[in-house]
Structure formats: C-alpha cells, structure tokens
Coordinates of N, CA and C in Angstrom, one line a residue:
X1 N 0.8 -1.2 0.0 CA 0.0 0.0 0.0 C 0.9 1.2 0.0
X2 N 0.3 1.9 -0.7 CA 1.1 3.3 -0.6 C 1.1 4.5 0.9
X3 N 1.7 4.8 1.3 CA 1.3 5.2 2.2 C 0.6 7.3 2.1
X4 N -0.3 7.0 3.1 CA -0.8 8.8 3.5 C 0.3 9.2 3.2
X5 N -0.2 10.5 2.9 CA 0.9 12.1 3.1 C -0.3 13.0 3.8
X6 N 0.1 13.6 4.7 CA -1.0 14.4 5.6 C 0.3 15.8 5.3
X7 N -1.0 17.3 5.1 CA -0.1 18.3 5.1 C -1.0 19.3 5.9
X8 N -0.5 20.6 6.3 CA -1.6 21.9 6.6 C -1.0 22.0 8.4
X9 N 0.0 21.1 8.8 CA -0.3 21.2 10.3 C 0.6 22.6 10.2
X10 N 0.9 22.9 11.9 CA 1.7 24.2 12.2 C 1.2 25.0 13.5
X11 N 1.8 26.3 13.7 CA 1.3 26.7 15.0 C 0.7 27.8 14.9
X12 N -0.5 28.0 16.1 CA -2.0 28.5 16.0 C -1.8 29.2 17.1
X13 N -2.5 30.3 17.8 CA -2.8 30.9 19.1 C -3.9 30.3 19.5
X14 N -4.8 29.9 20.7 CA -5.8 29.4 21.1 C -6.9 30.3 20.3
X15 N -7.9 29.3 19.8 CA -9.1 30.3 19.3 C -8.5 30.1 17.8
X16 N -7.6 29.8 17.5 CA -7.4 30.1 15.8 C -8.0 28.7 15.2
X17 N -7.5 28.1 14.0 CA -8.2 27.1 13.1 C -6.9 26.9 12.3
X18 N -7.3 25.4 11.8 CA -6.1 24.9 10.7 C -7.1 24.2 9.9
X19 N -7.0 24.0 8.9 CA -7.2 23.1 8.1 C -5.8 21.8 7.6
X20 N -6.1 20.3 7.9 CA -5.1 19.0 7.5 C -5.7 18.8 6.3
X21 N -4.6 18.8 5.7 CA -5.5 17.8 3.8 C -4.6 16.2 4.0
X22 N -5.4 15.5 3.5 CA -4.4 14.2 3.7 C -5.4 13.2 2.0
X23 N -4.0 13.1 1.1 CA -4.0 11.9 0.1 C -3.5 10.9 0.4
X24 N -4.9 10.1 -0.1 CA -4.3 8.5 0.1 C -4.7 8.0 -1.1
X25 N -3.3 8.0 -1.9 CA -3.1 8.0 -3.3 C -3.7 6.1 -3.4
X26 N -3.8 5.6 -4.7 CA -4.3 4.3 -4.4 C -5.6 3.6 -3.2
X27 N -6.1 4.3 -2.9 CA -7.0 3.4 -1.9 C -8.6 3.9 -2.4
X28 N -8.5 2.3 -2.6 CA -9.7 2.2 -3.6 C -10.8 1.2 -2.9
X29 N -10.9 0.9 -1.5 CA -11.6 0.6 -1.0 C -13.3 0.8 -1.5
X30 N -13.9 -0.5 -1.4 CA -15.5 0.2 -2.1 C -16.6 0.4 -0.6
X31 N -16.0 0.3 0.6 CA -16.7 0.4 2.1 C -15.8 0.4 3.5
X32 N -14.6 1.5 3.1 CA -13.6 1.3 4.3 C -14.1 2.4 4.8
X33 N -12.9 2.8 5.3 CA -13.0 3.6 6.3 C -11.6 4.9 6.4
X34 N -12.0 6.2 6.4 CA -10.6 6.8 6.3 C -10.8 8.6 7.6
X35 N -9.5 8.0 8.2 CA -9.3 9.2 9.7 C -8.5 9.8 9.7
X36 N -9.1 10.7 11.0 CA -7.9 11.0 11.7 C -7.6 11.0 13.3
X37 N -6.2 11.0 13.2 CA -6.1 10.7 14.7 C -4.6 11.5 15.5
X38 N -4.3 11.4 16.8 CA -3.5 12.0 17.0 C -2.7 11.7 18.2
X39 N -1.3 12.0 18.1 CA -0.7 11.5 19.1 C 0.2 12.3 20.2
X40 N -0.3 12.3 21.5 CA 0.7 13.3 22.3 C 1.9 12.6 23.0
X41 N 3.3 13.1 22.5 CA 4.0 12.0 23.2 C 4.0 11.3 24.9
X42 N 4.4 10.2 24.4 CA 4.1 9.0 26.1 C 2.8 8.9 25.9
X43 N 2.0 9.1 25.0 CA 0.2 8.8 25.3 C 0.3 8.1 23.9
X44 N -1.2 7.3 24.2 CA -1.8 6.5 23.2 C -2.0 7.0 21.9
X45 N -2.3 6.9 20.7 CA -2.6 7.4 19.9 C -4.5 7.2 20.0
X46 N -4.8 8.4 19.5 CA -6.5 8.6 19.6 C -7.1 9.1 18.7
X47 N -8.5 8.3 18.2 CA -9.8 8.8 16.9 C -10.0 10.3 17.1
X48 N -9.7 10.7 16.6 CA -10.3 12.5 16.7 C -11.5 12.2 15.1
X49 N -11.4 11.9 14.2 CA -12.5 12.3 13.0 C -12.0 11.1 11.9
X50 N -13.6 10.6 11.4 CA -13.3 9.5 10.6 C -14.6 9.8 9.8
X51 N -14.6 9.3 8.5 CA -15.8 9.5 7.4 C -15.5 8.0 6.9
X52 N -16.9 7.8 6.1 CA -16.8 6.3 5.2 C -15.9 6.5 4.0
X53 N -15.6 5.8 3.7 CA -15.2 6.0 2.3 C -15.2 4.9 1.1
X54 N -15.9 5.0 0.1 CA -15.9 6.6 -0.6 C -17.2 7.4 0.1
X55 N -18.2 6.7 0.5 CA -19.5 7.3 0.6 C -19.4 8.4 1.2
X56 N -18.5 8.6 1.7 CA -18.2 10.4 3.0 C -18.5 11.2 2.0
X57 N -18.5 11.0 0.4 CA -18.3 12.1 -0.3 C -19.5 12.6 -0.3
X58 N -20.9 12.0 -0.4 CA -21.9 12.3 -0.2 C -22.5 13.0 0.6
X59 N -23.6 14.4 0.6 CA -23.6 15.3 1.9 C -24.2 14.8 3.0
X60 N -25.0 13.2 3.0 CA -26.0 12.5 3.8 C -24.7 11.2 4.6
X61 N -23.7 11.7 4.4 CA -22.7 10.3 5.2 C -22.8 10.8 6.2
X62 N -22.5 9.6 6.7 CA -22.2 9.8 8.4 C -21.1 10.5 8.4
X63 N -20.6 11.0 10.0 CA -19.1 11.2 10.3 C -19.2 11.3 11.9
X64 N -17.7 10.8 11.9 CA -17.5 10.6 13.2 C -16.3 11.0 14.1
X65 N -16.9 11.6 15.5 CA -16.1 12.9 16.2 C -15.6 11.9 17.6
X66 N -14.6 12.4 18.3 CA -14.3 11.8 19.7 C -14.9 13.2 19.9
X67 N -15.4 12.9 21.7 CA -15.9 13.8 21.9 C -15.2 15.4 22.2
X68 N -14.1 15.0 22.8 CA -13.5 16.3 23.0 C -13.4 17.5 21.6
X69 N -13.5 16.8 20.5 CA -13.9 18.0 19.1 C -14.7 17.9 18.6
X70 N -15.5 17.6 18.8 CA -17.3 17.3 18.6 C -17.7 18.8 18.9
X71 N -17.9 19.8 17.7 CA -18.7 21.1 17.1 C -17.2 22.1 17.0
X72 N -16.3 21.6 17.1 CA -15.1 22.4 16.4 C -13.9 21.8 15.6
X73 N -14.3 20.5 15.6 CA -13.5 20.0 14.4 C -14.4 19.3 13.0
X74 N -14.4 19.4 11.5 CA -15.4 18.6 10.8 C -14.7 18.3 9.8
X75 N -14.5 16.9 9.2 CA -13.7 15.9 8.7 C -14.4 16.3 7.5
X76 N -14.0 16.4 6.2 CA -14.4 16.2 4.6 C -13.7 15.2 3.9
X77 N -14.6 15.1 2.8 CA -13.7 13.8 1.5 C -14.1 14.2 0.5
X78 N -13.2 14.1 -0.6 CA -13.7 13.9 -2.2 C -13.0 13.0 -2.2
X79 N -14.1 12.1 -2.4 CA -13.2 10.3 -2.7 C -12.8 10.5 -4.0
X80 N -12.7 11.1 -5.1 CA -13.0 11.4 -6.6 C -11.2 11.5 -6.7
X81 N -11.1 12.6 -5.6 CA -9.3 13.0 -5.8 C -8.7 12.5 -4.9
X82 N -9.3 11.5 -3.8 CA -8.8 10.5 -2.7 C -8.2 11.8 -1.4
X83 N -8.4 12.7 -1.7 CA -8.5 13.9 -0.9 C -9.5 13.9 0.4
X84 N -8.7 13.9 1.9 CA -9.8 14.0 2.6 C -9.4 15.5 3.5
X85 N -9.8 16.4 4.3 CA -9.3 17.3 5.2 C -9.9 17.3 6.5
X86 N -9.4 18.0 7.4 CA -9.8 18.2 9.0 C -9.5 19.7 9.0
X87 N -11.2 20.4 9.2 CA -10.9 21.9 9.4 C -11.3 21.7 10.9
X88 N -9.8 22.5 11.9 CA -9.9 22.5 13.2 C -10.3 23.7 13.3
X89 N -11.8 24.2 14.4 CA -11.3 25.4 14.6 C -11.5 25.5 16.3
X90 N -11.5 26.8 17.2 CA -11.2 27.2 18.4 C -10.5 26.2 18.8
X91 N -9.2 26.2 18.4 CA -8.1 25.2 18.9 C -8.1 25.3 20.0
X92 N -7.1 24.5 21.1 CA -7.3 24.6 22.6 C -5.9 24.0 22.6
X93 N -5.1 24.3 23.3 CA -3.7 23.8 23.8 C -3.9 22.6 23.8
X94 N -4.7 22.1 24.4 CA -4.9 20.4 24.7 C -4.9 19.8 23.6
X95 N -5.2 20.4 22.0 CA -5.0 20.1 20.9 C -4.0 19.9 20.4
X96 N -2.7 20.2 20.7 CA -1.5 20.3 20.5 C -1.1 18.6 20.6
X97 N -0.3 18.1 19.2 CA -0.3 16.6 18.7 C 0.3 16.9 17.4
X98 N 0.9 15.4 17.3 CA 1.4 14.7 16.0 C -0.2 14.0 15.5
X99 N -0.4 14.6 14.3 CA -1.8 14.3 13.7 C -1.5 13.3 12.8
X100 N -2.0 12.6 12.3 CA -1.9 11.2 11.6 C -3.6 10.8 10.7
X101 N -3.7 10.9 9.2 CA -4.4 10.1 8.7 C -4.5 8.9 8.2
X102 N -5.2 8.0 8.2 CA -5.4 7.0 8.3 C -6.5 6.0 7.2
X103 N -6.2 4.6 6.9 CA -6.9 4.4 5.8 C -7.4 2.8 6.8
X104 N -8.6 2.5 6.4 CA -9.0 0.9 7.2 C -9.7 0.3 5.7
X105 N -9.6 -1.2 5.9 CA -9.9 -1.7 5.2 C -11.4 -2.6 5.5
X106 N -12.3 -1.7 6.5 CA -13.0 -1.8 7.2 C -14.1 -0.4 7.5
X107 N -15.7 -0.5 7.6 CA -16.4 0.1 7.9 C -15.9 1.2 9.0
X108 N -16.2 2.1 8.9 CA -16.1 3.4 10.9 C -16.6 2.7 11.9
X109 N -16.5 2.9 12.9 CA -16.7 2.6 14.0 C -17.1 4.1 14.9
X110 N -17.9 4.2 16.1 CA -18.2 5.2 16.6 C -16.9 5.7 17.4
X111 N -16.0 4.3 17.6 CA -15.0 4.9 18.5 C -13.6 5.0 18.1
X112 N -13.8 4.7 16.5 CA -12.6 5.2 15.7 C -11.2 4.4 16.5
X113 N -11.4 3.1 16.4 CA -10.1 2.3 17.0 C -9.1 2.5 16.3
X114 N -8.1 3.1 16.5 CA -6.7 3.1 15.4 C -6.2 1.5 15.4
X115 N -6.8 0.4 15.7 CA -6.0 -0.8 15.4 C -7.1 -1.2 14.1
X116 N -8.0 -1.0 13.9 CA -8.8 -0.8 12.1 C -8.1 -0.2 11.4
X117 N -7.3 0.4 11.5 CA -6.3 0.9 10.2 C -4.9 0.5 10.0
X118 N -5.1 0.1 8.7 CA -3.7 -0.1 8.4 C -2.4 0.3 7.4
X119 N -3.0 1.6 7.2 CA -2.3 2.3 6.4 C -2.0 3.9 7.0
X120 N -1.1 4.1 7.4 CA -1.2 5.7 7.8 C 0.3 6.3 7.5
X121 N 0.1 7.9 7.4 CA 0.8 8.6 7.2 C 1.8 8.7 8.4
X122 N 2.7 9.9 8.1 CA 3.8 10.0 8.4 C 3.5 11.3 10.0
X123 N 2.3 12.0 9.8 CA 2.1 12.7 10.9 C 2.8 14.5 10.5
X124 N 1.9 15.0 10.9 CA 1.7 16.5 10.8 C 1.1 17.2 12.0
X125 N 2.2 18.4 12.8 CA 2.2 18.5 13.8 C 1.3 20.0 14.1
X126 N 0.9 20.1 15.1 CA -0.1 21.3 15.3 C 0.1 21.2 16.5
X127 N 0.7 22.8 17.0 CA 0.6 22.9 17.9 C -0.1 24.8 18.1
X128 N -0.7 24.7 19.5 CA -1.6 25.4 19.7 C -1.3 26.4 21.4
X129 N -0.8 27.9 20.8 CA 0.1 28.1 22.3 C -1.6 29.1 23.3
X130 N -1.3 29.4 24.4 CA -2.1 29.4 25.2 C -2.1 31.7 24.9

C-alpha cells in the first residue's frame, strides 16, 4: 500500500483554526473507512474524525467525532481526488499533537479504534500556544 501524506499542520494561538489535507493515493476501497487521529507523546494514539469511504463524499454520510472535538473539528472527503481534510477550529492547547491520517480496510466505528487501520501517514504537527 502506498502510504498517506497528511499536510496543513503548524502553529496556532488558542481560538485560531487549521485546516489537515491528507492523500491517500491508491485506496480504492468500495466500504472502508478513512481518519484522523493523533498522538501526544508518552500517550496513546486517539480517533479525533473519521468519514466512510468513498461514501463520505456524499452530503448524507455519516461522520464521526471523539468527543472532545465534537462542534469544532469537521472531517471532509472527495473520494473522486482520494482527498480527505480536517478543518480545526477554536483550537485549545490540549489540541497540541502529531496528527496522523489514516486508511481501514473496514467500515467506521463510533469509537474510531486506530487498530482498524492499516495504512497511515507519516504525521503532521499542530501545535496550539495558550
């Protein structure tokens, strides 16, 4: 598999917004699953936003939030250019992470397990000063 390229991370003042673009060139899945997630070092890696794919592309897909960014983060796709993005906005310090998108060869899950995926990028950092 080819692997993600995730781009757009960097640093924000609390209250600002980023937009992640992430290609996942070759994945042609006809009912997987494609995320995002993120990792603070010494901690787990965690679901922040996941859509179906391809079907995310459509305006009636589901999508799916951890709660802590649930009404200020919202995940998009154009399965068409295998293009998916993460527009963050009122960042919060606690947001501050190595971001990672992700490809599953498997339906979403509400709780966005990172052991469903098995393709991910290389990680794109955002950090968010107080």
């Amino acid at each position: 598999q080819e692997p993600l390229v995730e781009s757009g991370g960097g640093s924000v003042q609390a209250g600002g917004s980023l937009i992640l673009s992430c290609v996942a060139s070759r994945y042609t899945e006809s009912n997987g699953c494609i995320g995002w997630f993120r990792q603070i070092s010494g901690k787990e890696r965690e679901g922040v936003a996941a859509i179906p794919f391809p079907e995310g592309s459509r305006y009636y897909a589901s999508t799916y939030y951890a709660d802590s960014v649930k009404g200020r983060f919202t995940i998009s796709l154009d399965a068409t250019k295998n293009t998916m993005w993460l527009r963050m906005n009122s960042l919060k310090p606690e947001d501050t992470a190595l971001y990672f998108c992700a490809a599953a060869r498997q339906p979403c899950k509400y709780s966005i397990p990172p052991q469903d995926f098995d393709n991910w990028g290389q990680g794109t950092q955002v950090t968010v000063s107080s």
